[in-house]
């Protein structure tokens, strides 16, 4: 069976994910070393150690994301995160930065290394390079590839692949986007945040609700209508004679009906996005995905539509997995 | 400080492309030129036959010439293109790390601004692998630039001019804006030789799209930052091609570096042809990338 890799922003969410059937849970430390660096989220050293013991007792793995790009002059913070993850008993670390990969391969050779989606390794040459240079054992693929392309990649590499199947959808190649810091000064690569809430303002103007990011209007909605969060790449903009969602609609990813195709493509693990989500959300998504995986394993079809109410703005896309998305 | 002309980010017709580089060779006071296709492999066949002639002319004019990889390599055809680049015998500018799979150990190469070089460890690893020249990502603040320059003997450049490369995607926004699929784009990105502006619903200048690439709406202009960059030990500035006034822009930057004009002179003279018609330099010293330190 493919491995189900589930998000945990808190120890409570980790417990919920494990109990709902997660094969592995990924999480991060409460600082800028991981790409979900939100207030009130993530793990202390002590919480991680205890959470790993809890997961291991129940046969689940814990993967620690240390997947931002260390700041010049401050690499020691990221080095310490890797060392502490190993001490806490992590099953793997998820890394994106070349220098941090080199450091980890050299200083922590026995600590399993996964390549973060933030490294955007999108072809076999790049994946084989990371495998050979740093002993990377698994690669989380960027959300720019179709299922056919993932199949072709798996034929040419020896390491495992993991793909996102549900949750927030990056429209750009991950780890290669500085749109957020252009407008707000805070970026996924440097600060572990995208379109951060600290820069969001909602304003009532002319009977409409404007959602602004860093002073730039991302959405305008009639008062009382649902107002999606102003994520930069999912805003309503004008270009020439066109007004609309230039980059992407306010949708999220749901590739649950592609589970059989992804299994056939040779994918080893399916990943659910959402470390910022609540414990009950995580439990529900994990339970449904585990049921879907069990169904596929038993040769039954994926139960349809069970996750629709959990997607952002109630609409979902299969993203780049279907070639027509491009 | 030297000047590099970065790879053209946009899709220009073959004649325009050929004439542009002929004039760079003959007239532009720059030291180095990076040629090749950065954004979309489908564009390359339109001007590919003119590349050898451009290389020859630039070399004859005493310029250093490098060839860029694509920013995002996914298809088999694109991987082959990357391997072929390495065989051209010119300096390769790596803008997608998969090129390292084709570069023999110890062979010299340069690193472009689309590779994530944020810290000393990454810089040291790349230099150890053969990188002799690194153009840092535009997103870096001055403090990082200072520390990175101090950490290496390699030649460090920063992005000096042009709409900033902010993101790269699997999706083509030009095709999407024309209600076309990427595979049937009919090369509509050629209609926007400096990118297509994307504004907010309130008419604020915001971003620009260029095929699968997203750029800043305003034009990065680091001329006011020259003293700080010099102080940091930055060895060169990168100027990104634009469809109008680019030769004049090269001369303005040469004059600025040589102390013949001020940053205010440059900024005033170059504004009429700057893509987007406004400036930014906020990544270096501002609170956000879009800010402009020269704003009165």
Tab-separated table of N, CA, C and O in Angstrom, chain A residues 69-73 75 97-99 102 122-126 129-130 133-134 144-145 149 156 171-173 175-179 181-185 187 189-190 215-218 220 232 236-243 245-249 323 325-326, chain B residues 71-75 79 95-98 100-102 114 116 118-122 125-126 139 141 144 147 166-173 176-177 179 182-183 196-202 204-207 209 214 216-218 280 283 287-290:
chain	number	residue	atom	x	y	z
A	69	UNK	N	15.110	27.920	3.649
A	69	UNK	CA	16.494	28.103	3.215
A	69	UNK	C	17.233	28.906	4.285
A	69	UNK	O	16.894	30.068	4.523
A	70	UNK	N	18.214	28.275	4.954
A	70	UNK	CA	18.880	28.959	6.077
A	70	UNK	C	19.362	30.358	5.684
A	70	UNK	O	19.850	30.576	4.573
A	71	UNK	N	19.203	31.260	6.630
A	71	UNK	CA	19.615	32.647	6.421
A	71	UNK	C	21.123	32.738	6.565
A	71	UNK	O	21.724	32.091	7.434
A	72	UNK	N	21.767	33.535	5.713
A	72	UNK	CA	23.216	33.731	5.806
A	72	UNK	C	23.549	34.240	7.211
A	72	UNK	O	22.843	35.080	7.759
A	73	UNK	N	24.585	33.674	7.786
A	73	UNK	CA	24.999	34.083	9.124
A	73	UNK	C	24.241	33.396	10.242
A	73	UNK	O	24.562	33.587	11.410
A	75	UNK	N	23.059	29.902	9.936
A	75	UNK	CA	22.883	28.479	9.596
A	75	UNK	C	22.850	27.576	10.822
A	75	UNK	O	22.272	26.486	10.778
A	97	UNK	N	17.412	22.868	1.175
A	97	UNK	CA	18.591	23.682	0.875
A	97	UNK	C	19.824	22.808	0.602
A	97	UNK	O	20.118	21.887	1.368
A	98	UNK	N	20.536	23.147	-0.470
A	98	UNK	CA	21.746	22.395	-0.849
A	98	UNK	C	22.747	22.316	0.293
A	98	UNK	O	23.278	21.254	0.595
A	99	UNK	N	23.011	23.468	0.907
A	99	UNK	CA	24.017	23.518	1.967
A	99	UNK	C	23.594	22.686	3.173
A	99	UNK	O	24.415	22.005	3.800
A	102	UNK	N	23.998	19.038	2.343
A	102	UNK	CA	25.410	18.648	2.406
A	102	UNK	C	25.837	18.481	3.862
A	102	UNK	O	26.499	17.498	4.222
A	122	UNK	N	12.086	18.493	-10.441
A	122	UNK	CA	11.003	18.209	-11.381
A	122	UNK	C	11.403	17.293	-12.530
A	122	UNK	O	10.640	17.125	-13.474
A	123	UNK	N	12.603	16.725	-12.485
A	123	UNK	CA	12.981	15.783	-13.546
A	123	UNK	C	13.987	14.764	-13.009
A	123	UNK	O	14.601	14.990	-11.955
A	124	UNK	N	14.140	13.627	-13.707
A	124	UNK	CA	15.001	12.543	-13.194
A	124	UNK	C	16.459	12.968	-12.990
A	124	UNK	O	17.109	12.490	-12.052
A	125	UNK	N	16.971	13.854	-13.829
A	125	UNK	CA	18.374	14.274	-13.684
A	125	UNK	C	18.586	14.959	-12.335
A	125	UNK	O	19.557	14.727	-11.632
A	126	UNK	N	17.650	15.837	-12.007
A	126	UNK	CA	17.746	16.578	-10.747
A	126	UNK	C	17.588	15.621	-9.569
A	126	UNK	O	18.333	15.704	-8.585
A	129	UNK	N	20.614	13.551	-9.164
A	129	UNK	CA	21.687	14.390	-8.619
A	129	UNK	C	21.578	14.467	-7.091
A	129	UNK	O	22.551	14.254	-6.374
A	130	UNK	N	20.392	14.741	-6.575
A	130	UNK	CA	20.220	14.831	-5.117
A	130	UNK	C	20.473	13.479	-4.448
A	130	UNK	O	20.999	13.417	-3.342
A	133	UNK	N	24.444	12.973	-4.737
A	133	UNK	CA	25.265	13.938	-4.002
A	133	UNK	C	25.007	13.878	-2.493
A	133	UNK	O	25.934	14.044	-1.698
A	134	UNK	N	23.755	13.640	-2.091
A	134	UNK	CA	23.417	13.771	-0.667
A	134	UNK	C	22.709	12.549	-0.088
A	134	UNK	O	22.187	12.600	1.024
A	144	UNK	N	3.965	20.668	-10.424
A	144	UNK	CA	3.971	21.148	-11.811
A	144	UNK	C	3.905	19.972	-12.779
A	144	UNK	O	3.964	20.160	-13.996
A	145	UNK	N	3.774	18.744	-12.265
A	145	UNK	CA	3.906	17.556	-13.114
A	145	UNK	C	2.571	16.842	-13.317
A	145	UNK	O	1.739	16.784	-12.419
A	149	UNK	N	3.934	12.278	-16.522
A	149	UNK	CA	5.319	12.690	-16.276
A	149	UNK	C	5.878	12.045	-15.012
A	149	UNK	O	7.049	11.683	-14.949
A	156	UNK	N	12.978	6.260	-14.200
A	156	UNK	CA	14.394	6.632	-14.357
A	156	UNK	C	15.116	6.914	-13.048
A	156	UNK	O	16.257	7.373	-13.076
A	171	UNK	N	0.632	27.139	-6.915
A	171	UNK	CA	0.467	27.214	-8.358
A	171	UNK	C	1.834	27.304	-9.032
A	171	UNK	O	2.025	26.922	-10.174
A	172	UNK	N	2.798	27.814	-8.279
A	172	UNK	CA	4.156	27.993	-8.810
A	172	UNK	C	5.037	26.822	-8.381
A	172	UNK	O	4.703	26.112	-7.440
A	173	UNK	N	6.185	26.663	-9.060
A	173	UNK	CA	7.151	25.672	-8.606
A	173	UNK	C	7.569	26.078	-7.200
A	173	UNK	O	7.997	27.212	-6.961
A	175	UNK	N	9.335	26.678	-3.627
A	175	UNK	CA	10.700	27.047	-3.279
A	175	UNK	C	11.339	27.965	-4.313
A	175	UNK	O	12.505	28.329	-4.206
A	176	UNK	N	10.562	28.332	-5.334
A	176	UNK	CA	11.117	29.191	-6.376
A	176	UNK	C	10.177	30.358	-6.613
A	176	UNK	O	10.044	30.861	-7.724
A	177	UNK	N	9.528	30.800	-5.556
A	177	UNK	CA	8.528	31.853	-5.665
A	177	UNK	C	8.798	32.920	-4.620
A	177	UNK	O	8.826	32.636	-3.426
A	178	UNK	N	9.005	34.148	-5.073
A	178	UNK	CA	9.180	35.244	-4.122
A	178	UNK	C	8.096	36.303	-4.301
A	178	UNK	O	8.302	37.473	-4.004
A	179	UNK	N	6.927	35.887	-4.788
A	179	UNK	CA	5.810	36.822	-4.925
A	179	UNK	C	5.422	37.399	-3.566
A	179	UNK	O	5.181	38.590	-3.439
A	181	UNK	N	7.171	37.809	-0.779
A	181	UNK	CA	8.100	38.783	-0.198
A	181	UNK	C	8.165	40.065	-1.036
A	181	UNK	O	8.524	41.116	-0.534
A	182	UNK	N	7.808	39.964	-2.308
A	182	UNK	CA	7.756	41.177	-3.132
A	182	UNK	C	6.706	42.150	-2.564
A	182	UNK	O	6.929	43.361	-2.517
A	183	UNK	N	5.589	41.599	-2.106
A	183	UNK	CA	4.500	42.446	-1.616
A	183	UNK	C	4.549	42.647	-0.098
A	183	UNK	O	4.207	43.718	0.411
A	184	UNK	N	4.967	41.617	0.649
A	184	UNK	CA	4.898	41.714	2.114
A	184	UNK	C	6.261	41.690	2.817
A	184	UNK	O	6.342	41.970	4.013
A	185	UNK	N	7.302	41.305	2.109
A	185	UNK	CA	8.611	41.178	2.748
A	185	UNK	C	8.830	39.827	3.407
A	185	UNK	O	9.927	39.531	3.862
A	187	UNK	N	8.571	35.636	2.975
A	187	UNK	CA	8.458	34.630	1.921
A	187	UNK	C	8.545	33.219	2.476
A	187	UNK	O	9.063	32.998	3.568
A	189	UNK	N	10.484	30.847	1.352
A	189	UNK	CA	11.882	30.411	1.395
A	189	UNK	C	12.626	30.940	2.609
A	189	UNK	O	13.403	30.245	3.243
A	190	UNK	N	12.413	32.201	2.934
A	190	UNK	CA	13.209	32.826	3.988
A	190	UNK	C	12.527	32.777	5.348
A	190	UNK	O	13.186	32.674	6.362
A	215	UNK	N	-1.473	45.960	1.417
A	215	UNK	CA	-2.047	47.154	0.793
A	215	UNK	C	-2.534	46.920	-0.635
A	215	UNK	O	-3.101	47.825	-1.250
A	216	UNK	N	-2.361	45.723	-1.174
A	216	UNK	CA	-2.817	45.423	-2.538
A	216	UNK	C	-4.108	44.605	-2.490
A	216	UNK	O	-4.202	43.620	-1.754
A	217	UNK	N	-5.073	45.025	-3.279
A	217	UNK	CA	-6.370	44.343	-3.263
A	217	UNK	C	-6.256	43.001	-3.991
A	217	UNK	O	-5.931	42.948	-5.176
A	218	UNK	N	-6.573	41.928	-3.263
A	218	UNK	CA	-6.473	40.584	-3.848
A	218	UNK	C	-7.865	40.080	-4.267
A	218	UNK	O	-8.008	39.392	-5.273
A	220	UNK	N	-12.336	41.241	-4.194
A	220	UNK	CA	-13.466	42.085	-3.805
A	220	UNK	C	-14.706	41.225	-3.894
A	220	UNK	O	-14.945	40.598	-4.932
A	232	UNK	N	-1.830	35.429	-2.547
A	232	UNK	CA	-1.445	36.235	-3.713
A	232	UNK	C	-1.775	35.617	-5.054
A	232	UNK	O	-2.254	36.271	-5.963
A	236	UNK	N	-8.094	37.950	-7.647
A	236	UNK	CA	-8.839	38.401	-8.815
A	236	UNK	C	-8.173	39.683	-9.316
A	236	UNK	O	-8.149	40.691	-8.607
A	237	UNK	N	-7.621	39.628	-10.512
A	237	UNK	CA	-6.819	40.747	-11.017
A	237	UNK	C	-7.262	41.141	-12.423
A	237	UNK	O	-8.051	40.448	-13.062
A	238	UNK	N	-6.685	42.245	-12.880
A	238	UNK	CA	-6.975	42.719	-14.233
A	238	UNK	C	-5.705	42.721	-15.065
A	238	UNK	O	-4.659	43.180	-14.605
A	239	UNK	N	-5.805	42.184	-16.255
A	239	UNK	CA	-4.688	42.243	-17.195
A	239	UNK	C	-5.237	42.583	-18.563
A	239	UNK	O	-5.975	41.788	-19.157
A	240	UNK	N	-4.933	43.765	-19.034
A	240	UNK	CA	-5.475	44.213	-20.320
A	240	UNK	C	-6.995	44.227	-20.264
A	240	UNK	O	-7.593	44.787	-19.348
A	241	UNK	N	-7.631	43.530	-21.217
A	241	UNK	CA	-9.097	43.530	-21.275
A	241	UNK	C	-9.714	42.412	-20.437
A	241	UNK	O	-10.903	42.164	-20.491
A	242	UNK	N	-8.888	41.731	-19.670
A	242	UNK	CA	-9.382	40.573	-18.906
A	242	UNK	C	-9.363	40.850	-17.404
A	242	UNK	O	-8.379	41.389	-16.900
A	243	UNK	N	-10.443	40.473	-16.733
A	243	UNK	CA	-10.433	40.495	-15.278
A	243	UNK	C	-10.824	39.112	-14.780
A	243	UNK	O	-11.800	38.537	-15.264
A	245	UNK	N	-9.297	35.397	-12.309
A	245	UNK	CA	-8.237	34.729	-11.546
A	245	UNK	C	-7.098	34.415	-12.510
A	245	UNK	O	-7.077	33.369	-13.145
A	246	UNK	N	-6.163	35.338	-12.631
A	246	UNK	CA	-5.105	35.250	-13.642
A	246	UNK	C	-4.241	34.009	-13.427
A	246	UNK	O	-3.866	33.330	-14.373
A	247	UNK	N	-3.957	33.719	-12.152
A	247	UNK	CA	-3.043	32.603	-11.854
A	247	UNK	C	-3.819	31.327	-11.537
A	247	UNK	O	-3.601	30.292	-12.145
A	248	UNK	N	-4.722	31.429	-10.583
A	248	UNK	CA	-5.535	30.284	-10.199
A	248	UNK	C	-6.749	30.764	-9.419
A	248	UNK	O	-6.679	31.772	-8.723
A	249	UNK	N	-7.856	30.022	-9.576
A	249	UNK	CA	-9.060	30.315	-8.798
A	249	UNK	C	-8.767	30.009	-7.322
A	249	UNK	O	-7.820	29.296	-7.026
A	323	UNK	N	-3.086	17.210	-17.384
A	323	UNK	CA	-2.280	18.072	-18.242
A	323	UNK	C	-3.030	19.341	-18.669
A	323	UNK	O	-2.427	20.385	-18.898
A	325	UNK	N	-4.708	21.343	-17.041
A	325	UNK	CA	-4.626	22.435	-16.062
A	325	UNK	C	-3.675	23.529	-16.519
A	325	UNK	O	-3.860	24.707	-16.213
A	326	UNK	N	-2.655	23.125	-17.249
A	326	UNK	CA	-1.616	24.081	-17.632
A	326	UNK	C	-2.105	25.119	-18.620
A	326	UNK	O	-1.443	26.091	-18.865
B	71	UNK	N	14.880	27.737	-16.770
B	71	UNK	CA	14.629	27.919	-15.336
B	71	UNK	C	13.960	26.698	-14.721
B	71	UNK	O	14.137	26.410	-13.544
B	72	UNK	N	13.170	25.992	-15.528
B	72	UNK	CA	12.456	24.807	-15.018
B	72	UNK	C	12.481	23.735	-16.097
B	72	UNK	O	11.823	23.871	-17.133
B	73	UNK	N	13.270	22.706	-15.856
B	73	UNK	CA	13.429	21.616	-16.826
B	73	UNK	C	12.502	20.484	-16.410
B	73	UNK	O	12.630	19.963	-15.293
B	74	UNK	N	11.567	20.105	-17.272
B	74	UNK	CA	10.708	18.956	-16.939
B	74	UNK	C	10.723	17.898	-18.054
B	74	UNK	O	10.878	16.725	-17.773
B	75	UNK	N	10.562	18.306	-19.318
B	75	UNK	CA	10.398	17.342	-20.409
B	75	UNK	C	11.720	16.709	-20.823
B	75	UNK	O	12.782	17.268	-20.640
B	79	UNK	N	15.547	18.160	-21.069
B	79	UNK	CA	16.742	17.552	-20.444
B	79	UNK	C	17.837	17.376	-21.487
B	79	UNK	O	19.019	17.615	-21.218
B	95	UNK	N	20.559	27.722	-14.152
B	95	UNK	CA	19.369	28.287	-13.524
B	95	UNK	C	18.373	27.203	-13.130
B	95	UNK	O	17.285	27.494	-12.637
B	96	UNK	N	18.744	25.944	-13.385
B	96	UNK	CA	17.998	24.782	-12.896
B	96	UNK	C	19.071	23.776	-12.512
B	96	UNK	O	19.950	23.448	-13.315
B	97	UNK	N	19.011	23.293	-11.280
B	97	UNK	CA	20.118	22.479	-10.754
B	97	UNK	C	20.313	21.170	-11.498
B	97	UNK	O	21.358	20.528	-11.355
B	98	UNK	N	19.325	20.756	-12.310
B	98	UNK	CA	19.515	19.489	-13.017
B	98	UNK	C	20.688	19.571	-13.994
B	98	UNK	O	21.214	18.548	-14.410
B	100	UNK	N	23.562	20.265	-13.247
B	100	UNK	CA	24.743	19.702	-12.570
B	100	UNK	C	24.912	18.222	-12.893
B	100	UNK	O	26.020	17.688	-12.835
B	101	UNK	N	23.801	17.560	-13.259
B	101	UNK	CA	23.896	16.144	-13.621
B	101	UNK	C	24.706	15.974	-14.915
B	101	UNK	O	25.251	14.906	-15.171
B	102	UNK	N	24.766	17.017	-15.713
B	102	UNK	CA	25.460	16.921	-17.009
B	102	UNK	C	26.841	17.557	-16.991
B	102	UNK	O	27.627	17.359	-17.903
B	114	UNK	N	18.221	32.285	-10.433
B	114	UNK	CA	17.066	31.439	-10.125
B	114	UNK	C	17.442	30.193	-9.336
B	114	UNK	O	16.596	29.343	-9.071
B	116	UNK	N	18.607	28.777	-5.713
B	116	UNK	CA	18.461	29.260	-4.333
B	116	UNK	C	19.790	29.255	-3.584
B	116	UNK	O	20.147	28.255	-2.960
B	118	UNK	N	21.078	31.005	-0.580
B	118	UNK	CA	20.679	31.881	0.523
B	118	UNK	C	21.714	31.954	1.629
B	118	UNK	O	21.604	32.788	2.527
B	119	UNK	N	22.698	31.042	1.619
B	119	UNK	CA	23.592	30.963	2.779
B	119	UNK	C	24.970	30.467	2.377
B	119	UNK	O	25.181	29.998	1.252
B	120	UNK	N	25.890	30.545	3.340
B	120	UNK	CA	27.294	30.213	3.096
B	120	UNK	C	27.471	28.737	2.735
B	120	UNK	O	28.313	28.395	1.906
B	121	UNK	N	26.712	27.869	3.384
B	121	UNK	CA	26.858	26.437	3.139
B	121	UNK	C	26.559	26.081	1.689
B	121	UNK	O	27.292	25.318	1.049
B	122	UNK	N	25.475	26.642	1.176
B	122	UNK	CA	25.098	26.388	-0.216
B	122	UNK	C	26.135	26.991	-1.165
B	122	UNK	O	26.546	26.362	-2.147
B	125	UNK	N	29.218	24.887	-1.147
B	125	UNK	CA	29.036	23.617	-1.855
B	125	UNK	C	29.120	23.842	-3.366
B	125	UNK	O	29.789	23.094	-4.078
B	126	UNK	N	28.464	24.893	-3.849
B	126	UNK	CA	28.462	25.168	-5.293
B	126	UNK	C	29.861	25.532	-5.788
B	126	UNK	O	30.288	25.092	-6.854
B	139	UNK	N	15.836	38.167	-4.196
B	139	UNK	CA	15.080	38.281	-2.943
B	139	UNK	C	15.965	38.617	-1.740
B	139	UNK	O	15.470	39.056	-0.694
B	141	UNK	N	18.236	40.134	1.177
B	141	UNK	CA	18.508	41.447	1.772
B	141	UNK	C	20.005	41.746	1.775
B	141	UNK	O	20.834	40.834	1.635
B	144	UNK	N	22.437	39.677	3.904
B	144	UNK	CA	22.812	38.377	3.357
B	144	UNK	C	23.846	38.534	2.246
B	144	UNK	O	24.808	37.764	2.159
B	147	UNK	N	27.246	39.046	3.751
B	147	UNK	CA	27.838	37.841	4.340
B	147	UNK	C	28.250	36.829	3.275
B	147	UNK	O	29.259	36.152	3.423
B	166	UNK	N	9.897	36.528	-10.279
B	166	UNK	CA	9.353	36.198	-8.952
B	166	UNK	C	8.922	34.744	-8.828
B	166	UNK	O	8.929	34.193	-7.737
B	167	UNK	N	8.515	34.129	-9.945
B	167	UNK	CA	8.039	32.746	-9.838
B	167	UNK	C	8.027	32.086	-11.208
B	167	UNK	O	7.985	32.763	-12.250
B	168	UNK	N	8.058	30.759	-11.168
B	168	UNK	CA	7.980	29.962	-12.397
B	168	UNK	C	6.971	28.844	-12.133
B	168	UNK	O	6.872	28.349	-11.020
B	169	UNK	N	6.194	28.508	-13.140
B	169	UNK	CA	5.089	27.564	-12.937
B	169	UNK	C	5.042	26.515	-14.035
B	169	UNK	O	5.714	26.647	-15.070
B	170	UNK	N	4.217	25.485	-13.831
B	170	UNK	CA	3.936	24.547	-14.906
B	170	UNK	C	2.862	25.104	-15.834
B	170	UNK	O	2.705	24.669	-16.966
B	171	UNK	N	2.138	26.079	-15.330
B	171	UNK	CA	1.022	26.656	-16.079
B	171	UNK	C	1.466	27.898	-16.843
B	171	UNK	O	2.212	28.709	-16.309
B	172	UNK	N	0.941	28.041	-18.071
B	172	UNK	CA	1.270	29.228	-18.863
B	172	UNK	C	0.167	30.271	-18.695
B	172	UNK	O	-0.972	30.060	-19.112
B	173	UNK	N	0.495	31.411	-18.103
B	173	UNK	CA	-0.514	32.440	-17.820
B	173	UNK	C	-0.895	33.222	-19.067
B	173	UNK	O	-2.014	33.713	-19.167
B	176	UNK	N	-3.431	31.037	-20.604
B	176	UNK	CA	-4.655	31.096	-19.780
B	176	UNK	C	-5.426	32.405	-20.006
B	176	UNK	O	-6.640	32.405	-20.104
B	177	UNK	N	-4.691	33.518	-20.121
B	177	UNK	CA	-5.349	34.808	-20.351
B	177	UNK	C	-6.022	34.855	-21.724
B	177	UNK	O	-6.912	35.668	-21.954
B	179	UNK	N	-7.474	32.140	-22.961
B	179	UNK	CA	-8.351	30.963	-22.957
B	179	UNK	C	-7.824	29.839	-23.838
B	179	UNK	O	-8.581	29.176	-24.562
B	182	UNK	N	-1.903	25.322	-22.763
B	182	UNK	CA	-0.476	25.593	-22.943
B	182	UNK	C	0.051	24.978	-24.241
B	182	UNK	O	0.842	25.595	-24.947
B	183	UNK	N	-0.436	23.762	-24.538
B	183	UNK	CA	0.062	23.088	-25.745
B	183	UNK	C	-0.433	23.750	-27.029
B	183	UNK	O	0.056	23.457	-28.105
B	196	UNK	N	3.322	41.012	-19.659
B	196	UNK	CA	1.970	41.570	-19.672
B	196	UNK	C	1.579	41.968	-18.255
B	196	UNK	O	1.599	41.148	-17.342
B	197	UNK	N	1.231	43.231	-18.092
B	197	UNK	CA	0.944	43.749	-16.751
B	197	UNK	C	-0.294	43.092	-16.152
B	197	UNK	O	-1.275	42.825	-16.844
B	198	UNK	N	-0.224	42.826	-14.859
B	198	UNK	CA	-1.361	42.327	-14.084
B	198	UNK	C	-1.574	43.317	-12.947
B	198	UNK	O	-0.698	43.495	-12.097
B	199	UNK	N	-2.714	43.985	-12.949
B	199	UNK	CA	-3.005	45.007	-11.940
B	199	UNK	C	-4.087	44.523	-10.990
B	199	UNK	O	-4.832	43.593	-11.294
B	200	UNK	N	-4.197	45.185	-9.844
B	200	UNK	CA	-5.273	44.809	-8.917
B	200	UNK	C	-6.592	45.384	-9.418
B	200	UNK	O	-6.613	46.238	-10.327
B	201	UNK	N	-7.681	44.939	-8.808
B	201	UNK	CA	-9.001	45.438	-9.200
B	201	UNK	C	-9.123	46.942	-8.940
B	201	UNK	O	-9.991	47.604	-9.498
B	202	UNK	N	-8.270	47.468	-8.067
B	202	UNK	CA	-8.281	48.908	-7.795
B	202	UNK	C	-7.302	49.666	-8.678
B	202	UNK	O	-6.998	50.831	-8.415
B	204	UNK	N	-4.096	49.178	-9.048
B	204	UNK	CA	-2.713	49.300	-8.573
B	204	UNK	C	-1.806	48.441	-9.459
B	204	UNK	O	-2.122	47.273	-9.717
B	205	UNK	N	-0.688	48.989	-9.852
B	205	UNK	CA	0.302	48.194	-10.578
B	205	UNK	C	0.812	47.101	-9.648
B	205	UNK	O	1.107	47.354	-8.479
B	206	UNK	N	0.935	45.878	-10.143
B	206	UNK	CA	1.129	44.749	-9.236
B	206	UNK	C	2.199	43.796	-9.758
B	206	UNK	O	3.337	43.799	-9.289
B	207	UNK	N	1.863	43.015	-10.753
B	207	UNK	CA	2.771	41.981	-11.272
B	207	UNK	C	2.779	42.033	-12.790
B	207	UNK	O	2.107	42.876	-13.396
B	209	UNK	N	3.051	39.004	-16.194
B	209	UNK	CA	3.250	37.603	-16.570
B	209	UNK	C	3.980	37.520	-17.899
B	209	UNK	O	3.892	38.413	-18.748
B	214	UNK	N	6.196	34.588	-13.632
B	214	UNK	CA	5.589	35.775	-13.033
B	214	UNK	C	6.697	36.735	-12.631
B	214	UNK	O	7.697	36.336	-12.028
B	216	UNK	N	7.837	40.969	-11.382
B	216	UNK	CA	7.379	42.161	-10.679
B	216	UNK	C	6.731	43.114	-11.678
B	216	UNK	O	7.150	43.179	-12.840
B	217	UNK	N	5.707	43.851	-11.216
B	217	UNK	CA	5.103	44.848	-12.087
B	217	UNK	C	6.069	45.984	-12.361
B	217	UNK	O	6.187	46.479	-13.483
B	218	UNK	N	6.785	46.396	-11.345
B	218	UNK	CA	7.733	47.492	-11.545
B	218	UNK	C	9.124	46.948	-11.854
B	218	UNK	O	9.391	45.764	-11.698
B	280	UNK	N	11.540	49.630	-8.341
B	280	UNK	CA	11.594	49.025	-7.012
B	280	UNK	C	13.031	48.595	-6.716
B	280	UNK	O	13.811	48.346	-7.630
B	283	UNK	N	13.809	44.653	-2.064
B	283	UNK	CA	14.361	43.408	-1.529
B	283	UNK	C	15.663	43.660	-0.775
B	283	UNK	O	15.962	43.002	0.211
B	287	UNK	N	11.193	47.186	3.356
B	287	UNK	CA	10.368	46.249	4.123
B	287	UNK	C	9.748	45.196	3.213
B	287	UNK	O	9.403	44.106	3.641
B	288	UNK	N	9.595	45.509	1.923
B	288	UNK	CA	9.075	44.550	0.944
B	288	UNK	C	9.730	44.840	-0.401
B	288	UNK	O	10.183	45.964	-0.666
B	289	UNK	N	9.782	43.820	-1.266
B	289	UNK	CA	10.488	43.952	-2.550
B	289	UNK	C	10.006	45.087	-3.422
B	289	UNK	O	10.781	45.710	-4.145
B	290	UNK	N	8.705	45.390	-3.325
B	290	UNK	CA	8.103	46.378	-4.208
B	290	UNK	C	8.524	47.816	-3.872
B	290	UNK	O	8.360	48.736	-4.676
